[in-house]
Coordinates of C-alpha atoms and ligand atoms in Angstrom, one line a residue:
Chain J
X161 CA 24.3 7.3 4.7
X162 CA 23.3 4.0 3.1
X163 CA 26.1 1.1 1.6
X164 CA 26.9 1.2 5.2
X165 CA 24.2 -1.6 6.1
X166 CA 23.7 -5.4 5.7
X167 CA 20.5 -7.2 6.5
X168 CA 22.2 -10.3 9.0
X169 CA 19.0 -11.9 10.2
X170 CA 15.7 -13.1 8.9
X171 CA 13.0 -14.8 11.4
X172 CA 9.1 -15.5 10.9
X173 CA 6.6 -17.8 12.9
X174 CA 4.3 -20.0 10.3
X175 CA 2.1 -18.2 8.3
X176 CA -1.6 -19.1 9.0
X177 CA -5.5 -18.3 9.2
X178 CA -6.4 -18.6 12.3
X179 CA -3.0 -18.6 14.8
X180 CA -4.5 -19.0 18.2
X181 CA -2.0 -16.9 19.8
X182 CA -1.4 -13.2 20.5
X183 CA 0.2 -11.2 18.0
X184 CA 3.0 -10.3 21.0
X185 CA 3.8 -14.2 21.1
X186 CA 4.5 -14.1 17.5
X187 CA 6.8 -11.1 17.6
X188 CA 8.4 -12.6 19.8
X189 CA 8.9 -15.9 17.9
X190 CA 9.9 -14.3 14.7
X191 CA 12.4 -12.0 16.8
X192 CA 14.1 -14.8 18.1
X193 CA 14.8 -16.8 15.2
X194 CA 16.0 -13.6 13.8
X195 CA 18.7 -12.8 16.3
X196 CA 19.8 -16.2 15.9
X197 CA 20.1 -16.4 12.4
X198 CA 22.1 -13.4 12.4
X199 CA 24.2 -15.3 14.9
X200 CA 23.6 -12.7 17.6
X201 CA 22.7 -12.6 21.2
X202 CA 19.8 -10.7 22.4
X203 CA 22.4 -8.3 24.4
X204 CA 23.6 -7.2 21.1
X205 CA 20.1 -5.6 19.9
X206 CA 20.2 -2.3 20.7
X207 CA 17.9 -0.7 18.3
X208 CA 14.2 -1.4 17.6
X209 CA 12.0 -0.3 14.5
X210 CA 8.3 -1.4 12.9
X211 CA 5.3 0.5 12.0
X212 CA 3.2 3.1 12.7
X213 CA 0.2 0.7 13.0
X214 CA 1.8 -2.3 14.8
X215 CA 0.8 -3.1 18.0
X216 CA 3.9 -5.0 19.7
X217 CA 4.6 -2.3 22.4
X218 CA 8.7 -2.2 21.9
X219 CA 9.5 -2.5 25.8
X220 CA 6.8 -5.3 26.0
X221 CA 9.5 -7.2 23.2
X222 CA 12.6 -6.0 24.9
X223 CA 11.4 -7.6 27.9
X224 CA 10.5 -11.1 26.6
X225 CA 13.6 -10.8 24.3
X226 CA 16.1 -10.3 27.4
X227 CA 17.5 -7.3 25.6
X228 CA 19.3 -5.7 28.1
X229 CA 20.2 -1.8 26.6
X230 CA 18.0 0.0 24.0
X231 CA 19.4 2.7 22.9
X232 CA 17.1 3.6 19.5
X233 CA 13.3 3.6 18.6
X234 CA 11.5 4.3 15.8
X235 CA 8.3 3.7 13.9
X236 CA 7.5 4.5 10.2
X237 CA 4.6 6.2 9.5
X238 CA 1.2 4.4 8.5
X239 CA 1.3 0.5 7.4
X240 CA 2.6 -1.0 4.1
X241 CA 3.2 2.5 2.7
X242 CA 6.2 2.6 4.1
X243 CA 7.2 -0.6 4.8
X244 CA 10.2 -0.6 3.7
X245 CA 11.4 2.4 4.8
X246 CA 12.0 0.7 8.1
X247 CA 15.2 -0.5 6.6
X248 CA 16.1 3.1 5.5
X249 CA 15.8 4.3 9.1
X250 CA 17.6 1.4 10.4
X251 CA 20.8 1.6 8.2
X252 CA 20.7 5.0 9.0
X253 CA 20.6 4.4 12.7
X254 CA 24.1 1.1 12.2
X255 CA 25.6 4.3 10.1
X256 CA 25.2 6.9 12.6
X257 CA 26.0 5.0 15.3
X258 CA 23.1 5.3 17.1
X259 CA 22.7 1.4 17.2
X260 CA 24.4 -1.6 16.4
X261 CA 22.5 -3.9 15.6
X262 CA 18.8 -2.9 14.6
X263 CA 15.5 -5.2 15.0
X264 CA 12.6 -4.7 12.4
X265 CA 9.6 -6.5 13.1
X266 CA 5.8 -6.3 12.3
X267 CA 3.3 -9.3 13.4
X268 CA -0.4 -9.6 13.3
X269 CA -3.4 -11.7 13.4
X270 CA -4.9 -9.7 10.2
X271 CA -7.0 -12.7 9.2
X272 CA -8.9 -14.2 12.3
X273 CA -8.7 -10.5 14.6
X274 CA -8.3 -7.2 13.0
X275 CA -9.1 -7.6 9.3
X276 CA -7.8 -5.3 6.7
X277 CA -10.3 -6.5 4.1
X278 CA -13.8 -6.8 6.2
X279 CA -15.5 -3.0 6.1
X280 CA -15.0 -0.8 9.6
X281 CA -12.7 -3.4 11.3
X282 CA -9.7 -1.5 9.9
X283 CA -9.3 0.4 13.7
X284 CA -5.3 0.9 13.1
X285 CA -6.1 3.1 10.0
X286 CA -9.2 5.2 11.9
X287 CA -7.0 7.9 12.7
X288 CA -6.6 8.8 9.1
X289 CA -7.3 12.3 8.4
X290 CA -11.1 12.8 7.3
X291 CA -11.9 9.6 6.1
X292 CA -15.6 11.0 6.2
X293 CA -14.8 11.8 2.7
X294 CA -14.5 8.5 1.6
X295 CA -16.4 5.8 3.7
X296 CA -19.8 7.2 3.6
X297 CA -19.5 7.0 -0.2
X298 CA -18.1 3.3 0.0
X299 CA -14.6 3.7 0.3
X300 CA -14.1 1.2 3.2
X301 CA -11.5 -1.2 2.5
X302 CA -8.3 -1.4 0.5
X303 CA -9.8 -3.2 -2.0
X304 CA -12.1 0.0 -3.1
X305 CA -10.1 2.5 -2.2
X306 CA -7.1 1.4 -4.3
X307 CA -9.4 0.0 -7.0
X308 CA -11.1 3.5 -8.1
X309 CA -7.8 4.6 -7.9
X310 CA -6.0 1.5 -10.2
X311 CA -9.1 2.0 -12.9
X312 CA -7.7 5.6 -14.9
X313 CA -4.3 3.5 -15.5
X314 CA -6.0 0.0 -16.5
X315 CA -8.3 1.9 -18.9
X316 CA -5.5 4.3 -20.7
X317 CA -3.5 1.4 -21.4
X318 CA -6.0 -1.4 -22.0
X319 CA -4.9 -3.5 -19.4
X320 CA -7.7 -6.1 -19.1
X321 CA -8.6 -8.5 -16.3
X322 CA -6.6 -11.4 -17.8
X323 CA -3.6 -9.2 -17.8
X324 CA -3.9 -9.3 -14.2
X325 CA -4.9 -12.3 -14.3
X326 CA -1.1 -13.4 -15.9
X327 CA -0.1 -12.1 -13.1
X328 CA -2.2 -13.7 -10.4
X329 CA -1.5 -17.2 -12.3
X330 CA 2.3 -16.7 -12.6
X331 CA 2.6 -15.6 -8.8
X332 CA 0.8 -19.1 -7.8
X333 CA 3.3 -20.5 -9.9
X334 CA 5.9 -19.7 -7.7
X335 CA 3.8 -20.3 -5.0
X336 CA 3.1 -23.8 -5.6
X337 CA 7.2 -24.4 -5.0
X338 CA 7.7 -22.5 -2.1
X339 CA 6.8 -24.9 1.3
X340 CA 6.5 -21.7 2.8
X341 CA 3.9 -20.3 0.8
X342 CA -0.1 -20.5 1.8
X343 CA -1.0 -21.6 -1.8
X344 CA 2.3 -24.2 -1.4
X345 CA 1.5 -27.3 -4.1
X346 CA -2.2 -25.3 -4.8
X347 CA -1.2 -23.4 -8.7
X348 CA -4.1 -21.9 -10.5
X349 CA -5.2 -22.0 -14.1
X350 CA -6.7 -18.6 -15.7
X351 CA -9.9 -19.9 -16.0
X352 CA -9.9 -20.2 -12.4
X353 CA -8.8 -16.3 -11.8
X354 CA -11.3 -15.2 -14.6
X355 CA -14.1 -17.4 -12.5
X356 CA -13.5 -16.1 -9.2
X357 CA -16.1 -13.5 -8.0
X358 CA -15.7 -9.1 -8.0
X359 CA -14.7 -7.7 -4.8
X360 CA -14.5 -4.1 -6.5
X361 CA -16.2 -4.6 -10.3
X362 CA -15.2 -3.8 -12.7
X363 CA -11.4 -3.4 -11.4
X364 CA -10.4 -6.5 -8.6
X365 CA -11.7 -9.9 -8.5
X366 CA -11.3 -11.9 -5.2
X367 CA -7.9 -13.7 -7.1
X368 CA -6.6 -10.6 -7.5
X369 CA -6.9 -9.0 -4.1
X370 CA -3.5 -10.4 -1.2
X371 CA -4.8 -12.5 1.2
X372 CA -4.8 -12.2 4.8
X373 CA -2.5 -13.8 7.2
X374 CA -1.8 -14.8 10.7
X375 CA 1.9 -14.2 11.7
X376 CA 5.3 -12.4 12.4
X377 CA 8.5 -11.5 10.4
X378 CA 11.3 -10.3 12.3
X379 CA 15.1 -9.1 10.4
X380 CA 18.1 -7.6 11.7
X381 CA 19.9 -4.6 10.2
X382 CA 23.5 -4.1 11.6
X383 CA 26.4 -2.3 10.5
X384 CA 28.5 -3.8 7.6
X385 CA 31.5 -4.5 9.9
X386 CA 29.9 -6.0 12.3
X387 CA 27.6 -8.1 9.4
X388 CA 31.3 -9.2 8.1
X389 CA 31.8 -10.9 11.1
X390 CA 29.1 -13.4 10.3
X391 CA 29.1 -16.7 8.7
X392 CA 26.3 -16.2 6.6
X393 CA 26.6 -14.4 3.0
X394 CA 26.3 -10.7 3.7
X395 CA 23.2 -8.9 2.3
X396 CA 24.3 -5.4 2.0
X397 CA 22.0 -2.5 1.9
X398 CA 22.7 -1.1 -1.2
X399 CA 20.0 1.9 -0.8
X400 CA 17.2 2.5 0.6
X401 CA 14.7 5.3 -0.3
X402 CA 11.1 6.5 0.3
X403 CA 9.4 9.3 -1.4
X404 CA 6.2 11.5 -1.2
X405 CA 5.3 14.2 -3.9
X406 CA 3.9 17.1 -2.9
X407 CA 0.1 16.6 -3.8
X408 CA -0.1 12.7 -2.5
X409 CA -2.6 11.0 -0.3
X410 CA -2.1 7.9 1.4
X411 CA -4.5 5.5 0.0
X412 CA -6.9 7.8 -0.9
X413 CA -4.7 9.4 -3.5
X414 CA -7.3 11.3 -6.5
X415 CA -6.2 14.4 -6.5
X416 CA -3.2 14.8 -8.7
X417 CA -4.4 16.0 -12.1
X418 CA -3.6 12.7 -14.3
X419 CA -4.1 9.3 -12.0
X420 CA -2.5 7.0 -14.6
X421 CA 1.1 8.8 -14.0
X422 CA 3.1 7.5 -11.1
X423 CA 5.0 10.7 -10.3
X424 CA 6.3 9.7 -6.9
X425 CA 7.0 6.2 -7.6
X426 CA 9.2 7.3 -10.6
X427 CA 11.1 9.8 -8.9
X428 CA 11.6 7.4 -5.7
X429 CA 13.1 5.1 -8.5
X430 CA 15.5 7.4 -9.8
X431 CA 16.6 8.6 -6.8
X432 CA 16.9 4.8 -5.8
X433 CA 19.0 4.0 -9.2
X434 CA 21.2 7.3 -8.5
X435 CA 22.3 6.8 -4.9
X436 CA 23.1 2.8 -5.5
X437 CA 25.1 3.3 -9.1
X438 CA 22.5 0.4 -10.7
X439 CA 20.3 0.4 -13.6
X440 CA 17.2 -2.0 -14.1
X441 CA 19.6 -4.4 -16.2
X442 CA 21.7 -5.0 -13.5
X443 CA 19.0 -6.3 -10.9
X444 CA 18.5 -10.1 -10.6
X445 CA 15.4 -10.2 -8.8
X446 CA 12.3 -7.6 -7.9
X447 CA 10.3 -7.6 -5.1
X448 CA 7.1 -5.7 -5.4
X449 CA 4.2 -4.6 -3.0
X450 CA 1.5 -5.9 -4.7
X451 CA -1.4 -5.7 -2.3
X452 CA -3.0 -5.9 -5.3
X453 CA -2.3 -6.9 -8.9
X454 CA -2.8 -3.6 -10.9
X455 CA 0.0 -2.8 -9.1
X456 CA 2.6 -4.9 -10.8
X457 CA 2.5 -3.9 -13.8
X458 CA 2.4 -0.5 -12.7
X459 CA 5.6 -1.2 -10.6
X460 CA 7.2 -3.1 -13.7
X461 CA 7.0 0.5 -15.6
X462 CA 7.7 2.8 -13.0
X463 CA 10.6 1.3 -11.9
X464 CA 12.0 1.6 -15.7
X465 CA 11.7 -2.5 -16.5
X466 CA 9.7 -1.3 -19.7
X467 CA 8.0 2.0 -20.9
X468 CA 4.7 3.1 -19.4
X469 CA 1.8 0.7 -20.7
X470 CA 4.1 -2.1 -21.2
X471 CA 4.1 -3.9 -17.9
X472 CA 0.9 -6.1 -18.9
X473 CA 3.3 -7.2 -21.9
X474 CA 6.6 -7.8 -20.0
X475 CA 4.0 -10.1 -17.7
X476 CA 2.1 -12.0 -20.2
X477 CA 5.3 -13.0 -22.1
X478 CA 7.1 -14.7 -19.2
X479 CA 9.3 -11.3 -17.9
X480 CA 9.0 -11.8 -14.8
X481 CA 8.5 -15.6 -14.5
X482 CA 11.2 -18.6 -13.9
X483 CA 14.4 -18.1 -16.7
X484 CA 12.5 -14.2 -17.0
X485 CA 14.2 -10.7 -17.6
X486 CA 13.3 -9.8 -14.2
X487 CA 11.8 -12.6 -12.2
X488 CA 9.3 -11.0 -9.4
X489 CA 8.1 -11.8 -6.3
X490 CA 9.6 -15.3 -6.5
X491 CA 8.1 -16.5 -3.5
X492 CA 4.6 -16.5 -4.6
X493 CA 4.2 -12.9 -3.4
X494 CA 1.8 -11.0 -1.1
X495 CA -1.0 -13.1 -3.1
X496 CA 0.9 -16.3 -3.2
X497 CA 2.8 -16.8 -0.1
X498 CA 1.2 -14.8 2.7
X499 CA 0.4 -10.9 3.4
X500 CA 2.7 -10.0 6.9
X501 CA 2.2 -6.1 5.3
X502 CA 5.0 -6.4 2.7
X503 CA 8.0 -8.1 5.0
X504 CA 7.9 -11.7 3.4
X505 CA 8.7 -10.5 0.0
X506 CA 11.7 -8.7 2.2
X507 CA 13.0 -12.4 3.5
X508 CA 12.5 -14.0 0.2
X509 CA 15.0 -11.1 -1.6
X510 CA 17.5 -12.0 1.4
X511 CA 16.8 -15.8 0.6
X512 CA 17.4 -15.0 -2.6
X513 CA 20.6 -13.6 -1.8
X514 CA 21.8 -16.0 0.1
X515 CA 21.0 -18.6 -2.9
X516 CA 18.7 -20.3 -0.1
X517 CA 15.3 -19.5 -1.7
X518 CA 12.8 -21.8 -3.1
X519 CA 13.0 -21.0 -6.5
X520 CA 16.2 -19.7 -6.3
X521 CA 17.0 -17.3 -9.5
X522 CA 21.1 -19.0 -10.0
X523 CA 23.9 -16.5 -9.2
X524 CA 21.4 -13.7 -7.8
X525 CA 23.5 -10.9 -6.9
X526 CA 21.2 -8.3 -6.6
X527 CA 17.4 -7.9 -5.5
X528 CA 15.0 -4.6 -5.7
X529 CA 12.4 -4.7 -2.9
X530 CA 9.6 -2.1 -4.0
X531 CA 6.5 -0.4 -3.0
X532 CA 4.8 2.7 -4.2
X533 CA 6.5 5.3 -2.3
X534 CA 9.6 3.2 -0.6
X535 CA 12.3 0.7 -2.1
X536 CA 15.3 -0.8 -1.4
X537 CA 18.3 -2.1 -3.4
X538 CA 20.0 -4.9 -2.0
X539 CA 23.5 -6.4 -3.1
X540 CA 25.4 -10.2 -2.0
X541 CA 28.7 -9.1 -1.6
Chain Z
X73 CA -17.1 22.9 23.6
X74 CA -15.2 21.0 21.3
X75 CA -12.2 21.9 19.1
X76 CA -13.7 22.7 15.6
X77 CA -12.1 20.6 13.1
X78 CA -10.9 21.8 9.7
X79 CA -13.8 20.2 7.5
X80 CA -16.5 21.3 10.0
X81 CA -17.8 24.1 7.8
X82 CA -18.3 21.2 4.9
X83 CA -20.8 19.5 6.5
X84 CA -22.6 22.2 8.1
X85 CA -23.2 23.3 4.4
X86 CA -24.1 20.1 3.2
X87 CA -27.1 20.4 6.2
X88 CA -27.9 23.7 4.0
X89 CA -28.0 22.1 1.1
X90 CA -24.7 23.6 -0.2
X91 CA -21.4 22.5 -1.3
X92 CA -18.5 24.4 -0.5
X93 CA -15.2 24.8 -0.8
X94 CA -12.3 27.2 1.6
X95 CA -11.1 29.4 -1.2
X96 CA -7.7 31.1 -0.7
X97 CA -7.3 34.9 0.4
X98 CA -3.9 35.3 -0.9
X99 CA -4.4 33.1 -4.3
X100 CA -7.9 32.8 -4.8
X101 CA -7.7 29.2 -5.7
X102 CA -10.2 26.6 -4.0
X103 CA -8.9 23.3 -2.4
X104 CA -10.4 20.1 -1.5
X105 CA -10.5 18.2 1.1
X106 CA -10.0 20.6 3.7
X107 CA -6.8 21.9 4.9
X108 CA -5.2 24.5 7.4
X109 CA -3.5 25.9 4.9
X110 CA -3.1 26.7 1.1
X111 CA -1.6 24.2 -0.6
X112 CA -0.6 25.9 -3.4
X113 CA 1.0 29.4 -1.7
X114 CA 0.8 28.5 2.3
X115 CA -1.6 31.3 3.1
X116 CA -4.1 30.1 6.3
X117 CA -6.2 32.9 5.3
X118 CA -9.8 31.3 3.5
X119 CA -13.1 32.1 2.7
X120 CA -15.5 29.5 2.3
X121 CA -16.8 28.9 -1.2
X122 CA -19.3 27.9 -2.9
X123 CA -19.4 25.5 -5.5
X124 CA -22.1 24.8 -8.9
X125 CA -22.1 21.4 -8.1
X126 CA -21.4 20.8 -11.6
X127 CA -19.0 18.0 -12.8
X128 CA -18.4 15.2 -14.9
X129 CA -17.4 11.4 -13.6
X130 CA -13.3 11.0 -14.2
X131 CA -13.4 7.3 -12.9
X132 CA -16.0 4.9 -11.2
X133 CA -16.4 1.6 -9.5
X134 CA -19.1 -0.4 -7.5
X135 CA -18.6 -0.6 -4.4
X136 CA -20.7 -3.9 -2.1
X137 CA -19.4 -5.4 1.1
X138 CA -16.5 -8.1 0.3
X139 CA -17.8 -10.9 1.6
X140 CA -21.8 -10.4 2.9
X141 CA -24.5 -10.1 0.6
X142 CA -25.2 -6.6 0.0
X143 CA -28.7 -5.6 -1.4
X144 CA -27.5 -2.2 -2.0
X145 CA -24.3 -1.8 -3.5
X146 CA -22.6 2.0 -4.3
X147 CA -21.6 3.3 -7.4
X148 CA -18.6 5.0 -6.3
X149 CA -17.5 8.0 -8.4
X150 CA -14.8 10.4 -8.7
X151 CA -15.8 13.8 -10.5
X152 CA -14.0 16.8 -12.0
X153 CA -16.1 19.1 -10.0
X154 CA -16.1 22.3 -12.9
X155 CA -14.3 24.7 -10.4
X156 CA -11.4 22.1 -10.8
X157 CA -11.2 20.1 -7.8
X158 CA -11.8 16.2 -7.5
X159 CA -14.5 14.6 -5.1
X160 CA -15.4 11.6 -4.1
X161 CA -19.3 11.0 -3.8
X162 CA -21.8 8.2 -5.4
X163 CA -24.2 8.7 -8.3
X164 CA -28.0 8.2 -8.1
X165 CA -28.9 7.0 -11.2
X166 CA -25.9 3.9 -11.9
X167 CA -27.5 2.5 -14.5
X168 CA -26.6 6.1 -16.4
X169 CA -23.1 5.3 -15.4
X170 CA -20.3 6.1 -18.1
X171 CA -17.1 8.3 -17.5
X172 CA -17.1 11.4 -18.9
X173 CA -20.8 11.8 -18.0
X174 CA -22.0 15.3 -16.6
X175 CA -23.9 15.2 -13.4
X176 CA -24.9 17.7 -11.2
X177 CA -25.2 17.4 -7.3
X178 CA -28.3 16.2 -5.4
X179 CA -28.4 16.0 -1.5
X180 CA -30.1 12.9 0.3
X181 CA -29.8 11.1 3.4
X182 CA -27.8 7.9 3.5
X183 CA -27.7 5.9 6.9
X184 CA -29.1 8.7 8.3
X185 CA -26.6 11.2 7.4
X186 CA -27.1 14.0 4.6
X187 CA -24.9 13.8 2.1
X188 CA -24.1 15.4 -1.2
X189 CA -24.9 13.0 -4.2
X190 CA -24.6 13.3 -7.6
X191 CA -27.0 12.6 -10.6
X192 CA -26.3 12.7 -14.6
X193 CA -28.1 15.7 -16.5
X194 CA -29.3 15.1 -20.0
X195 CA -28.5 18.5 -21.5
X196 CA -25.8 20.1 -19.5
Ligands
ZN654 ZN1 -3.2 30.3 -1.8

């Protein structure tokens, strides 16, 4: 079902703190820069896709958008979980037939209405399963509920808070190039990240935490024939894959008997690696999810970059960094360049693709978009 | 009357001072959180269990309000509860913090709800 997909469009409104508009108006925004990136009229969107936890009512956007026929719906379950996995159902929906021409798009005000980070605001996620289990105790935001789970893999492996902190420094790096990013022209030192204040001691200091953002990113997904059309370089879906062990929680995931493996996120990988013919040699860039830093080293490993317990390594040595092995999230990241739950570091792999990106990796053929339990390979043909 | 929900049994326990887990018919093994069915064989036959309360901490953090000042903060731990399941709960005494400590569960009220806490032992 995948190879049969091509990412045409890529749309977003500015990214800020404080928009002043609805989120709708954004969607909107981002939607329509989108469809005309991809060169398209709105009458040739027939498919419609975002999350579980977005609130952009899809007939609400088909009406402001003038599409005239919508023939496919869909929404992925939860928030940036499975972010990615909106681009597995829509190649799956170009390659069925079922559509034509799919539009993804997620927009929020995250920062000045509904925030993710602030205790009990997190309404979109209420409907989670007994979450008495965990917020009476002190579970209440991301931050702490990813954190108890990060700690079993930082202490095996001796990964410290300057590891992270590599990270954190390496992503404002890119950052401080990208006019698109938040923290555009604003690096940071690792002093600075050691000096900024716990949100979860003795795991996640504030640096280390992906900020929250104001705005909308909109792509479109249509079928490789009709992407050849276009003038632009086509982005092909390669493959795109999500995964859930038997035994997994979402966010609140303790109960698998040792916390420091990353069972699903390995197999996902392979299964990813399998269905697209690629190895991690062959990848130009990486994308990864990183609402959080632990997770990028994590990522670096699971993903088969380097063996388990080397990620902090491959980091601190310049692996992932400008002339790197494997650069990574080359647009400053969900830390560096804004948090629109996962879909910038989606348009800065196409960007990269397209050899239109800030700090453009030369000759980038191929980029890896991750998260923990969905990824996608994507391929400039 | 309302639809009974799957973890109700928990907390009427905990109001008896008792913590509990649904036990498989079929298998016999215990699961936490609550769950319509067995995960391990299917079976939607359970008893409910109960439990020692004994443990030991697998992993902690501290847990304060990200950006207010917060008097109280939690020290949030995960134990190996010693019939082999994993539960999230806070410990009393966090300046005894340390993983691989034993505790042993202690009810009290937080916010006005009963909970069950934990507390390190000395000489398990
Ligand atoms: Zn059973």
């Amino acid at each position: 079902m995948t190879g049969q997909a091509a990412i045409t469009g890529i749309g977003q409104t500015e990214f800020t703190k404080a928009s002043g508009r609805t989120v709708l108006s954004q969607c909107v925004e981002a939607s329509t820069k989108a469809i005309r990136d991809a060169g398209l009229e709105p009458a040739d969107i027939d498919g419609i896709i975002t999350y579980t936890f977005d609130t952009n009512d899809e007939i609400a956007v088909q009406r402001s958008l003038r599409i005239p026929e919508l023939r496919w719906t869909s929404r992925t379950p939860f928030g940036g979980e499975l972010s990615y996995a909106t681009f597995q159902l829509a190649a799956a929906a170009v390659a069925s037939g079922a559509a034509n021409h799919v539009l993804i798009y997620r927009a929020f005000n995250e920062r000045s209405e509904a925030r993710f980070g602030q205790p009990n605001a997190n309404a979109q996620a209420a409907d989670l399963e007994q979450r008495e289990f965990y917020r009476g105790f002190g579970l209440n935001t991301p931050a702490q509920v990813y954190g108890l789970w990060y700690r079993p893999y930082l202490d095996r492996y001796g990964v410290t808070s300057a590891d992270l902190g590599a990270y954190v420094v390496q992503a404002r790096d890119y950052a401080a190039t990208n006019p698109l990013a938040w923290f555009h022209n604003r690096p940071l030192t690792l002093e600075e990240h050691q000096a900024s204040r716990w949100i979860v001691e003795p795991v996640l200091r504030k640096l280390d935490c992906c900020m929250e953002t104001d705005g909308g990113i909109a792509f479109i997904v249509s079928f490789l024939s009709h992407a050849r059309a276009s003038t632009r370089p086509v982005v092909r879906i390669l493959a795109a894959e999500q995964l859930w062990l038997h035994g997994s929680e979402v966010m609140y995931n303790y109960y698998q008997p040792d916390l420091t493996a990353q069972a699903s996120t390995e197999r996902l990988a392979a299964n990813l690696w399998r269905a697209s013919g690629l190895s991690p040699a062959e990848i130009d860039v990486m994308t990864i999810y990183e609402n959080f830093s632990p997770i990028v080293p994590m990522s670096l490993e699971a993903y088969g970059f380097c063996k388990p317990g080397e990620g902090r390594e491959l980091i601190n040595s310049g692996g992932i960094g400008r002339g790197g092995v494997i650069p990574v999230n080359t647009n400053g990241g969900l830390l560096g360049e804004a948090y629109i739950h996962g879909l910038n570091n989606v348009t800065e792999a196409v960007r990269q693709l397209r050899g239109s990106a800030a700090n453009q990796v030369a000759g980038a053929r191929t980029a890896l978009v991750t998260g923990r339990h969905c990824a996608m390979l994507l391929a400039r043909e | 009357m309302p639809a009974k929900r799957d973890q109700d049994f928990f907390w009427e326990a905990v109001d008896r001072s008792e913590l509990t887990a649904q036990q498989c018919s079929d298998c016999e093994k215990r699961r936490h959180p609550p769950a319509p069915a067995c995960p391990h064989c299917g079976s939607q036959h359970f008893t409910i269990s109960r439990l020692s309360g004994s443990g030991t901490i697998h992993s902690w953090i501290i847990s304060c309000h990200p950006t207010l000042p917060d008097p109280n903060p939690k020290t949030v731990i995960l134990v190996d509860l010693a019939e082999g399941l994993r539960f999230i709960s806070n410990l009393i005494d966090a300046e005894n913090i340390r993983i691989g400590a034993p505790v042993t569960v202690e009810f009290g009220e937080v916010n006005g709800r009963r909970l069950p806490l934990f507390r390190t032992v000395k000489n398990p």
